[in-house]
Tab-separated table of C-alpha atoms in Angstrom:
chain	number	residue	atom	x	y	z
A	7	MET	CA	84.721	120.407	104.079
A	8	LEU	CA	88.290	119.139	104.552
A	9	LEU	CA	89.161	115.823	106.304
A	10	PHE	CA	92.746	115.876	107.516
A	11	ASP	CA	94.537	112.530	107.392
A	12	GLN	CA	96.390	111.074	110.350
A	13	ASN	CA	99.727	112.212	108.950
A	14	LEU	CA	98.558	115.944	109.581
A	15	SER	CA	97.967	117.630	112.867
A	16	ASP	CA	94.386	117.738	114.341
A	17	ARG	CA	95.140	121.531	115.169
A	18	LEU	CA	94.646	122.258	111.375
A	19	VAL	CA	90.846	121.838	111.750
A	20	GLN	CA	90.691	124.775	114.127
A	21	THR	CA	93.055	126.875	111.824
A	22	VAL	CA	90.833	126.279	108.852
A	23	ALA	CA	87.454	126.565	110.517
A	24	ALA	CA	86.620	130.033	109.250
A	25	ASP	CA	87.242	129.301	105.695
A	26	PHE	CA	86.185	125.631	105.692
A	27	PRO	CA	83.391	124.947	108.398
A	28	GLY	CA	82.581	121.480	109.241
A	29	SER	CA	86.240	120.164	108.544
A	30	ALA	CA	87.467	117.386	110.581
A	31	HIS	CA	90.511	115.284	111.355
A	32	VAL	CA	90.300	111.463	111.040
A	33	LYS	CA	90.878	111.265	114.902
A	34	GLN	CA	87.645	113.182	115.524
A	35	LEU	CA	85.746	110.646	113.428
A	36	GLY	CA	87.247	107.605	115.081
A	37	LEU	CA	89.237	106.851	112.092
A	38	ALA	CA	92.879	107.338	113.378
A	39	GLU	CA	93.692	103.608	113.052
A	40	SER	CA	91.591	102.949	109.898
A	41	ASP	CA	93.045	101.988	106.610
A	42	ASP	CA	93.141	104.320	103.623
A	43	ALA	CA	90.201	102.650	101.960
A	44	THR	CA	88.046	103.109	104.955
A	45	ILE	CA	88.935	106.753	105.232
A	46	TRP	CA	88.267	107.113	101.543
A	47	GLU	CA	84.765	105.734	101.747
A	48	ARG	CA	83.764	107.784	104.803
A	49	ALA	CA	84.989	110.829	103.210
A	50	ALA	CA	83.023	110.113	99.902
A	51	ARG	CA	79.972	109.261	102.091
A	52	ASP	CA	80.071	112.435	104.255
A	53	GLY	CA	81.074	114.902	101.582
A	54	PHE	CA	84.584	115.570	102.650
A	55	ALA	CA	87.624	116.295	100.586
A	56	ILE	CA	90.604	114.560	102.013
A	57	VAL	CA	93.906	116.632	102.774
A	58	SER	CA	96.972	114.357	103.022
A	59	LYS	CA	100.600	114.096	102.400
A	60	ASP	CA	100.214	110.311	102.005
A	61	ALA	CA	100.992	109.038	98.329
A	62	ASP	CA	98.552	106.173	98.913
A	63	PHE	CA	95.624	108.627	98.674
A	64	HIS	CA	97.149	109.995	95.549
A	65	PHE	CA	97.045	106.548	93.990
A	66	LEU	CA	93.464	106.022	95.252
A	67	SER	CA	92.456	109.114	93.588
A	68	LEU	CA	93.937	108.157	90.428
A	69	LEU	CA	92.482	104.636	90.604
A	70	ARG	CA	89.089	105.436	91.825
A	71	GLY	CA	88.461	109.063	90.894
A	72	HIS	CA	86.114	111.165	92.971
A	73	PRO	CA	84.286	111.437	95.269
A	74	PRO	CA	86.014	112.260	97.432
A	75	LYS	CA	88.215	114.948	96.213
A	76	LEU	CA	91.815	114.987	97.325
A	77	VAL	CA	93.975	117.926	98.299
A	78	TYR	CA	97.454	116.242	98.034
A	79	LEU	CA	100.189	118.103	99.824
A	80	CYS	CA	103.520	117.215	98.317
A	81	LEU	CA	105.718	118.201	101.160
A	82	GLY	CA	108.318	116.336	103.249
A	83	ASN	CA	108.329	116.694	107.067
A	84	CYS	CA	107.553	120.304	108.037
A	85	PRO	CA	105.932	122.137	110.816
A	86	THR	CA	102.084	122.418	111.152
A	87	SER	CA	102.501	126.196	110.704
A	88	THR	CA	104.070	125.626	107.110
A	89	ILE	CA	100.881	123.544	106.193
A	90	ALA	CA	98.542	125.969	107.723
A	91	ALA	CA	100.365	128.838	105.865
A	92	LEU	CA	100.048	126.981	102.678
A	93	ILE	CA	96.354	126.139	103.038
A	94	ALA	CA	95.795	129.837	104.064
A	95	SER	CA	97.651	131.124	101.006
A	96	HIS	CA	95.587	128.904	98.734
A	97	THR	CA	92.147	129.280	100.296
A	98	ALA	CA	90.615	130.779	97.145
A	99	THR	CA	92.174	127.980	94.949
A	100	ILE	CA	90.888	125.298	97.373
A	101	LYS	CA	87.236	126.703	97.405
A	102	VAL	CA	87.221	126.750	93.589
A	103	PHE	CA	88.481	123.270	93.428
A	104	LEU	CA	85.847	121.847	95.970
A	105	ALA	CA	83.124	123.663	94.085
A	106	ASP	CA	83.963	122.250	90.607
A	107	PRO	CA	82.139	118.997	90.088
A	108	ASP	CA	84.706	117.691	87.684
A	109	GLU	CA	87.854	118.214	89.468
A	110	ALA	CA	89.146	115.365	91.600
A	111	LEU	CA	92.761	116.083	92.578
A	112	LEU	CA	94.436	119.358	93.751
A	113	MET	CA	98.170	119.119	94.343
A	114	PHE	CA	100.483	121.647	96.154
């Protein structure tokens, strides 16, 4: 399951639903105004992998390890369609990453 950070559109949840059922956006979980540490803890507790463009999550991943896993999108400002296309083109890679118990960080 993927948990999309506030800096990404909540429309991505529907876009990835077929490939990543159970995914959510922080807004759906009442975490839209929460700090990164709170989101990190909730994702770890509920089995989510965080998807974010926020470098703070990258630093948390390096400091704390996993869980949760992090899919870090190294993209500047871009349309949601670009992010959706990136995820769609790497669905198989993301699934392998999520299934690997040793991997903590995936960067695109």
